[in-house]
Structures are given as structure tokens and as C-alpha cells.
Tab-separated table of C-alpha atoms in Angstrom:
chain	number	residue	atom	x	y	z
G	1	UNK	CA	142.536	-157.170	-75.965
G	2	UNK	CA	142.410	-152.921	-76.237
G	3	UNK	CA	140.133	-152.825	-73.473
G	4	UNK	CA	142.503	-155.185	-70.792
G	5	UNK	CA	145.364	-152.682	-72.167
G	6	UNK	CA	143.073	-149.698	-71.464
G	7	UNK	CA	142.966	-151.398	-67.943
G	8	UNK	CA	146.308	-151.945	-67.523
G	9	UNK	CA	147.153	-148.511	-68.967
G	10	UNK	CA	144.813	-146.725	-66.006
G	11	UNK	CA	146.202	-148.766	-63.360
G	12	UNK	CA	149.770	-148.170	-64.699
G	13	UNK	CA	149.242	-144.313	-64.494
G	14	UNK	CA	147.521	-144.391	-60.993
G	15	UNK	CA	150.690	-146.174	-59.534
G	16	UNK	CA	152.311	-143.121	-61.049
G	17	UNK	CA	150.616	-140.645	-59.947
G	18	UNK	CA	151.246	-138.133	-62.323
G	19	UNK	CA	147.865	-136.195	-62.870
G	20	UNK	CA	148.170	-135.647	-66.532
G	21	UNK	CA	148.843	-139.351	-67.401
G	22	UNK	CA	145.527	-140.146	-65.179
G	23	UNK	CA	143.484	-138.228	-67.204
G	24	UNK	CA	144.853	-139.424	-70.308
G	25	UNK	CA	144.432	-142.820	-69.282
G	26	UNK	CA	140.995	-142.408	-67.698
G	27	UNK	CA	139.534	-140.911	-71.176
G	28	UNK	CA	139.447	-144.418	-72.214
G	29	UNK	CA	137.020	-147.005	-72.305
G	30	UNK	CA	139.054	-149.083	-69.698
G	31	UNK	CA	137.778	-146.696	-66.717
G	32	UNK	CA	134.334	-148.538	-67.071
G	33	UNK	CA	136.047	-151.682	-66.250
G	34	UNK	CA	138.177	-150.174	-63.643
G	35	UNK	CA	135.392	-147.833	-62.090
G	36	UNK	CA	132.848	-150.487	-61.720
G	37	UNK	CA	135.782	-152.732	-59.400
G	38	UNK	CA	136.448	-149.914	-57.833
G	39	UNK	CA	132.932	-149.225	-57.261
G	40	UNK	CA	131.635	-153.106	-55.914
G	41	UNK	CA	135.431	-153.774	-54.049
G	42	UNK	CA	135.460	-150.617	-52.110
G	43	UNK	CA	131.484	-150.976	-51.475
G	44	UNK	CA	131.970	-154.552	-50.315
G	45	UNK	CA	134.721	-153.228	-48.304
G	46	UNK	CA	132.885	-149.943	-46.886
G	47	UNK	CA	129.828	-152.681	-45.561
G	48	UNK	CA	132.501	-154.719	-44.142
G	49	UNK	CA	133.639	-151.649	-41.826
G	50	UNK	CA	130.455	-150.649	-41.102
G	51	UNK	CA	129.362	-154.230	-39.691
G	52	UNK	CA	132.663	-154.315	-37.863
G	53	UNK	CA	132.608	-150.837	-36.541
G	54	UNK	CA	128.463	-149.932	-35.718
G	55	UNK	CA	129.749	-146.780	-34.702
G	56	UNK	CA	131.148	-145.538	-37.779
G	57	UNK	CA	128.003	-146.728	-39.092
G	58	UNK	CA	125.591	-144.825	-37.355
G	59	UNK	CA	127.920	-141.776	-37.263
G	60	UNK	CA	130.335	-141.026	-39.824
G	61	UNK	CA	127.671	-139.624	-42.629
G	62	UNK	CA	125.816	-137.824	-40.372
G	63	UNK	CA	129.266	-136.332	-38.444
G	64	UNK	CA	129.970	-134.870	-42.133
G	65	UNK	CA	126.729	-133.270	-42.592
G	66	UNK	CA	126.353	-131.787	-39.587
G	67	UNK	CA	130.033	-130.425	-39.273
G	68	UNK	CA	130.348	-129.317	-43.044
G	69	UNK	CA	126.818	-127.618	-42.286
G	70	UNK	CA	128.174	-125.969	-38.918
G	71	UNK	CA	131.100	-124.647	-41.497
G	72	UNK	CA	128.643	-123.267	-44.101
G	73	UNK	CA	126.521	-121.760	-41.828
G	74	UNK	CA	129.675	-120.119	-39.198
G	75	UNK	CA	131.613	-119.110	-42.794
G	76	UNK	CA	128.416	-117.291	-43.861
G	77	UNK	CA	127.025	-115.584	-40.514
G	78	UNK	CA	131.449	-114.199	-40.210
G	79	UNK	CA	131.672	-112.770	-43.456
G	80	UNK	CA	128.213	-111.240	-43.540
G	81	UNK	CA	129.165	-109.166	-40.302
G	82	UNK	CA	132.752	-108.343	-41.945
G	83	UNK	CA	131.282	-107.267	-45.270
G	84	UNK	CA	128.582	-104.947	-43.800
G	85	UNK	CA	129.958	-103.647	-40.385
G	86	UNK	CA	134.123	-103.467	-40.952
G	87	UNK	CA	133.908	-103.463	-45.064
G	88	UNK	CA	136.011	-106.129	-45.539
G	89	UNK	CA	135.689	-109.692	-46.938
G	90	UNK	CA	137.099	-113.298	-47.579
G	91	UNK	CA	137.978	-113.388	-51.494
G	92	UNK	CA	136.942	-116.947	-50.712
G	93	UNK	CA	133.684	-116.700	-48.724
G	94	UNK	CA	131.264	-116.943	-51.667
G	95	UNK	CA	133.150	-119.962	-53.490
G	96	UNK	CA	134.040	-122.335	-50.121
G	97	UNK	CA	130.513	-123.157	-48.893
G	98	UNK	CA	129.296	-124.269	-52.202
G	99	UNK	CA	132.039	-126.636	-51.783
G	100	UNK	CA	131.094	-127.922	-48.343
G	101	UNK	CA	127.498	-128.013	-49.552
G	102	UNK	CA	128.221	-130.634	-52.348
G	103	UNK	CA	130.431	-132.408	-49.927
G	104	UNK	CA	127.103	-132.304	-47.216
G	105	UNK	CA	124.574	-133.264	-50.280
G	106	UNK	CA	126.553	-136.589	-51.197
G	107	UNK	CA	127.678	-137.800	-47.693
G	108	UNK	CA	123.691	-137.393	-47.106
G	109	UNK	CA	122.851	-139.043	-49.502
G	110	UNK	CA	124.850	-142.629	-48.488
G	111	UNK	CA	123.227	-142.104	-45.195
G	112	UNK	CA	119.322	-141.860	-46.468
G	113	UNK	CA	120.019	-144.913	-48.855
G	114	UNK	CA	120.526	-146.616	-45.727
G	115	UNK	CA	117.331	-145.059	-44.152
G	116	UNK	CA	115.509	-146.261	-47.271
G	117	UNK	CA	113.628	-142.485	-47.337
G	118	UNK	CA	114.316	-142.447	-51.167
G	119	UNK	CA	111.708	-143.320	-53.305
G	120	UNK	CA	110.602	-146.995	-53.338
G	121	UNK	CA	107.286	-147.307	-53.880
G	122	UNK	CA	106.699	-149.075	-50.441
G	123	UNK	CA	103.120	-148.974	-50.595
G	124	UNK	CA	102.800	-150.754	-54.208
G	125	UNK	CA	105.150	-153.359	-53.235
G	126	UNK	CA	103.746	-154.205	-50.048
G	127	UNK	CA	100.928	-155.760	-51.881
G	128	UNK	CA	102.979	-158.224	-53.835
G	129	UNK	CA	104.413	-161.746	-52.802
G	130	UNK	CA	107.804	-162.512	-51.233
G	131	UNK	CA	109.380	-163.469	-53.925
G	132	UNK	CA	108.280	-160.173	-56.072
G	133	UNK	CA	109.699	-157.859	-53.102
G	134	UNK	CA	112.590	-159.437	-53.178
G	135	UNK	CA	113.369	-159.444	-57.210
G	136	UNK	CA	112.274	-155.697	-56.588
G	137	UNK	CA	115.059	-155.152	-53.875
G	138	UNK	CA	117.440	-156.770	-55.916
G	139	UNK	CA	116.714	-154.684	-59.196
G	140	UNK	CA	116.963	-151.644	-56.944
G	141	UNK	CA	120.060	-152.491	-55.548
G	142	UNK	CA	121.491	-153.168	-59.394
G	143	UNK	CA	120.262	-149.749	-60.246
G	144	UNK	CA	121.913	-147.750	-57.460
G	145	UNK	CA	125.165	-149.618	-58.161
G	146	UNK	CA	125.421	-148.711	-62.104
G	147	UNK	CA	123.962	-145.377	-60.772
G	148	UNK	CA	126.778	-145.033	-58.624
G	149	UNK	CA	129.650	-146.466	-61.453
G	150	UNK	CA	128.616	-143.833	-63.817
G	151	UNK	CA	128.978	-141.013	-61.434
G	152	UNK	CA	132.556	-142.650	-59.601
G	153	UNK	CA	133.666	-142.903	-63.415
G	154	UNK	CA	132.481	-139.484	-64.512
G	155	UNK	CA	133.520	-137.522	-61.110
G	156	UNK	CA	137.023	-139.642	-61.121
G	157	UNK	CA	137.466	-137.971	-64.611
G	158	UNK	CA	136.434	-134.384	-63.637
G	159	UNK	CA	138.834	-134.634	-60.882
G	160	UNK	CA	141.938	-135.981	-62.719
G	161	UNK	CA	141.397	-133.556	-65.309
G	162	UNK	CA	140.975	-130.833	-62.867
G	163	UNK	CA	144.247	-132.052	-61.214
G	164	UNK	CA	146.116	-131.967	-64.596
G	165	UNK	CA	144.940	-128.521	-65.644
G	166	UNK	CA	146.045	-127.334	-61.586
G	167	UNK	CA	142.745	-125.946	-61.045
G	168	UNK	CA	142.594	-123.810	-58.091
G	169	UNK	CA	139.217	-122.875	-56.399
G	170	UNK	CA	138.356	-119.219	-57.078
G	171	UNK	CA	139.359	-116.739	-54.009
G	172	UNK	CA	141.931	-119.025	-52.884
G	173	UNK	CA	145.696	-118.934	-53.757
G	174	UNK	CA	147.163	-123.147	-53.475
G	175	UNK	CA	143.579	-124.719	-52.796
G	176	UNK	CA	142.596	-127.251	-55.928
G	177	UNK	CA	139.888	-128.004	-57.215
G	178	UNK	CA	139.949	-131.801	-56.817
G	179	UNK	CA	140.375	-131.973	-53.409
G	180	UNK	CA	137.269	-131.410	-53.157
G	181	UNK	CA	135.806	-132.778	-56.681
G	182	UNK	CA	137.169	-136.470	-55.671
G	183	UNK	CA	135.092	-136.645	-52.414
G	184	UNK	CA	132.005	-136.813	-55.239
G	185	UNK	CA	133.496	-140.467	-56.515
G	186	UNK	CA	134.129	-141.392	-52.274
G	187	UNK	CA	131.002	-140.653	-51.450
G	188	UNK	CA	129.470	-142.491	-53.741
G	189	UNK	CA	131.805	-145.657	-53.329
G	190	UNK	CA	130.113	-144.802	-49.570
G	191	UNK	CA	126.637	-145.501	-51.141
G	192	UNK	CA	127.491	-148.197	-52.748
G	193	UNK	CA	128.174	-149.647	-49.711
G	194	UNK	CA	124.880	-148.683	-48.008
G	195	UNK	CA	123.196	-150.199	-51.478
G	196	UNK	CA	125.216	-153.677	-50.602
G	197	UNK	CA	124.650	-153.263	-46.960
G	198	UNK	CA	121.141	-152.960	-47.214
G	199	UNK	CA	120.475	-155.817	-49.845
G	200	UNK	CA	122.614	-158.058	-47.618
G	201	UNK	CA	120.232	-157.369	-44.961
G	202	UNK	CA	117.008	-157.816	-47.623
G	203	UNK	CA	118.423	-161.072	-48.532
G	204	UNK	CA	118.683	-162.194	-44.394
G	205	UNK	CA	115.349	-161.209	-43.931
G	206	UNK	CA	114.031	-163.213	-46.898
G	207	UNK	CA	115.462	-166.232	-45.854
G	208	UNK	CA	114.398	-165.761	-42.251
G	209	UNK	CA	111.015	-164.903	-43.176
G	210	UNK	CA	110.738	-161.496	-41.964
G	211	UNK	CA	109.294	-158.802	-43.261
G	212	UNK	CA	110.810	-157.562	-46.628
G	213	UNK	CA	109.353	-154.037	-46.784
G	214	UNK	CA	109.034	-152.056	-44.016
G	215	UNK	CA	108.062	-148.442	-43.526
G	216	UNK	CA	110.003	-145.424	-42.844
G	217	UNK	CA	109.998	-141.940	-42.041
G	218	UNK	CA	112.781	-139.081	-43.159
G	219	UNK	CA	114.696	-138.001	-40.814
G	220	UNK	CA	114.272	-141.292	-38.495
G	221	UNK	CA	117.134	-143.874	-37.631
């Protein structure tokens, strides 16, 4: 009965979006129960959009790595030539494109779990029967999803509590921290709905007969 309040109690304070009574209410044990919806919903939903839209899903992840990249690397190249030739700098030059590289490093992430380059073990399983690939696929997709609840709980609760303490990003005057700390829990809502996406697929080609585990190379598409 606590832990349904504890539910209740989060999704109370997210209707009122005051930041301080989010964090309160996501420091209890309720967020697992809430996180882990959040996390299968807005996957189910995310493979949804990417079946009806194949251009989003070819695109988006790799649109946000290459332009947050372009950003690191123009921010970088600008401020070097300021510092050394005119002696004057951004006070926010050396904190922003850490930012846009975490943003980059999880939005590349959802897109390689749907290239399958992470490790697999492709080789080993290759060797086994259908039925084995398959129970291997599924345990890998149940992995990557309580992978990704733990960090959309965890990052959800960095963020709020950022937001409540008004944490602003060093060099910068009104920029906060969690604008950019809550893209961690979106992105990985994202992979969860590569995970689904690609076990959806898994579970087509085992009833269809096809080949279950199939090679691939990094960087390919």
C-alpha cells in the first residue's frame, strides 16, 4: 500500500511541476515503479514512431550526433583562435562541449543498439539452435531494458534534484543544469525503444524462419 502511495505521490508532484516536490517525491521507492512504465510505455511508443515514420528512424540519432559534433568541434576551433590571437574567451567554452558530448555519446548509443555493433557474442551463438538464439535475444533484450530503468530512474533523479537546487552550468549566467541532464533519461527511453524494436524484429524472423543472428560491421546501416 506505501509503494502505490509512493506512486501516486510522484505522479501527483509531476502534474505540479514544482521541482523541489519532484525530487522529494522521486527519492522514494515508488520511482522504480514509475521509471520502469515510463521506461517500456515510452519505448513501445518510440518503436511505434519509428515503424510509422522510417525516416525518423534512420535519421534522427544520427542528425544529433553529427550536429552536436559539428557544435563541439566549431565551439572549440572559435575559441581556440579568440584565446590565442585576440586574448579573449567564452567563460563558457570549456564547460558547453562536455555537455554536447554526453548528449552525442547517448543519442549514439540508441542508434548502435539498433546496428547490433555492441557486444553479442555473434560468433558463439551462431553455433547454437533456433530456439537457444532466440532465448539469448530475449535475455538480451531484458537486460538492456532494466539497464536502461536504472539509468532513466537514476538520471530522472539527478535532474530533478539539479532543478530544485537551480543549478546553473558553470560560465553561463540562466543556463541549468537539467536541461541538459534530462536528455540522459530521453535518450535512454530512445534505446529502449531500439531494444523493443529490434526484439520485435528477432521474434518475426523466428517465426518466419529466417536467420536469427546475423553479422554486422560498426559504422554500417
Amino acid at each position: 500500500m506505501s509503494l502505490w502511495s509512493d506512486v501516486m505521490g510522484i505522479l501527483s508532484a509531476l502534474g505540479s511541476g514544482d521541482s523541489w516536490t519532484i525530487s522529494k517525491a522521486l527519492s522514494t521507492q515508488g520511482v522504480w515503479v514509475v521509471g520502469t512504465l515510463a521506461t517500456l510505455i515510452g519505448g513501445l511508443i518510440v518503436t511505434a514512431l519509428y515503424n510509422r515514420f522510417p525516416l525518423i528512424d534512420r535519421h534522427f540519432e544520427r542528425s544529433v550526433m553529427v550536429y552536436t559534433y559539428l557544435a563541439i568541434a566549431i565551439i572549440i576551433f572559435v575559441e581556440v583562435i579568440r584565446r590565442f590571437v585576440f586574448s579573449v574567451q567564452a567563460p563558457w567554452s570549456t564547460t558547453f562541449p562536455p555537455v554536447l558530448f554526453l548528449i552525442m555519446t547517448w543519442f549514439g548509443c540508441s542508434f548502435n543498439i539498433r546496428l547490433r555493433t555492441h557486444l553479442a557474442f555473434a560468433e558463439f551463438r551462431t553455433s547454437m539452435s533456433r530456439g537457444l538464439q532466440m532465448a539469448c535475444l530475449t535475455l538480451d533484450m531484458v537486460l538492456w531494458i532494466g539497464f536502461c530503468v536504472i539509468v532513466v530512474v537514476t538520471a530522472t533523479r539527478v535532474a530533478a534534484n539539479s532543478a530544485s537546487n537551480f543549478q546553473i552550468l558553470a560560465g553561463t549566467d540562466n543556463f541549468m543544469q537539467w536541461w541538459y541532464l534530462i536528455t540522459v533519461p530521453i535518450a535512454f527511453i530512445l534505446m529502449a525503444g531500439r531494444v523493443l524494436e529490434n526484439w520485435f524484429e528477432d521474434l518475426s524472423n523466428f517465426r518466419s524462419g529466417e536467420q536469427l543472428i546475423k553479422p554486422t560491421v560498426i559504422g554500417a546501416d
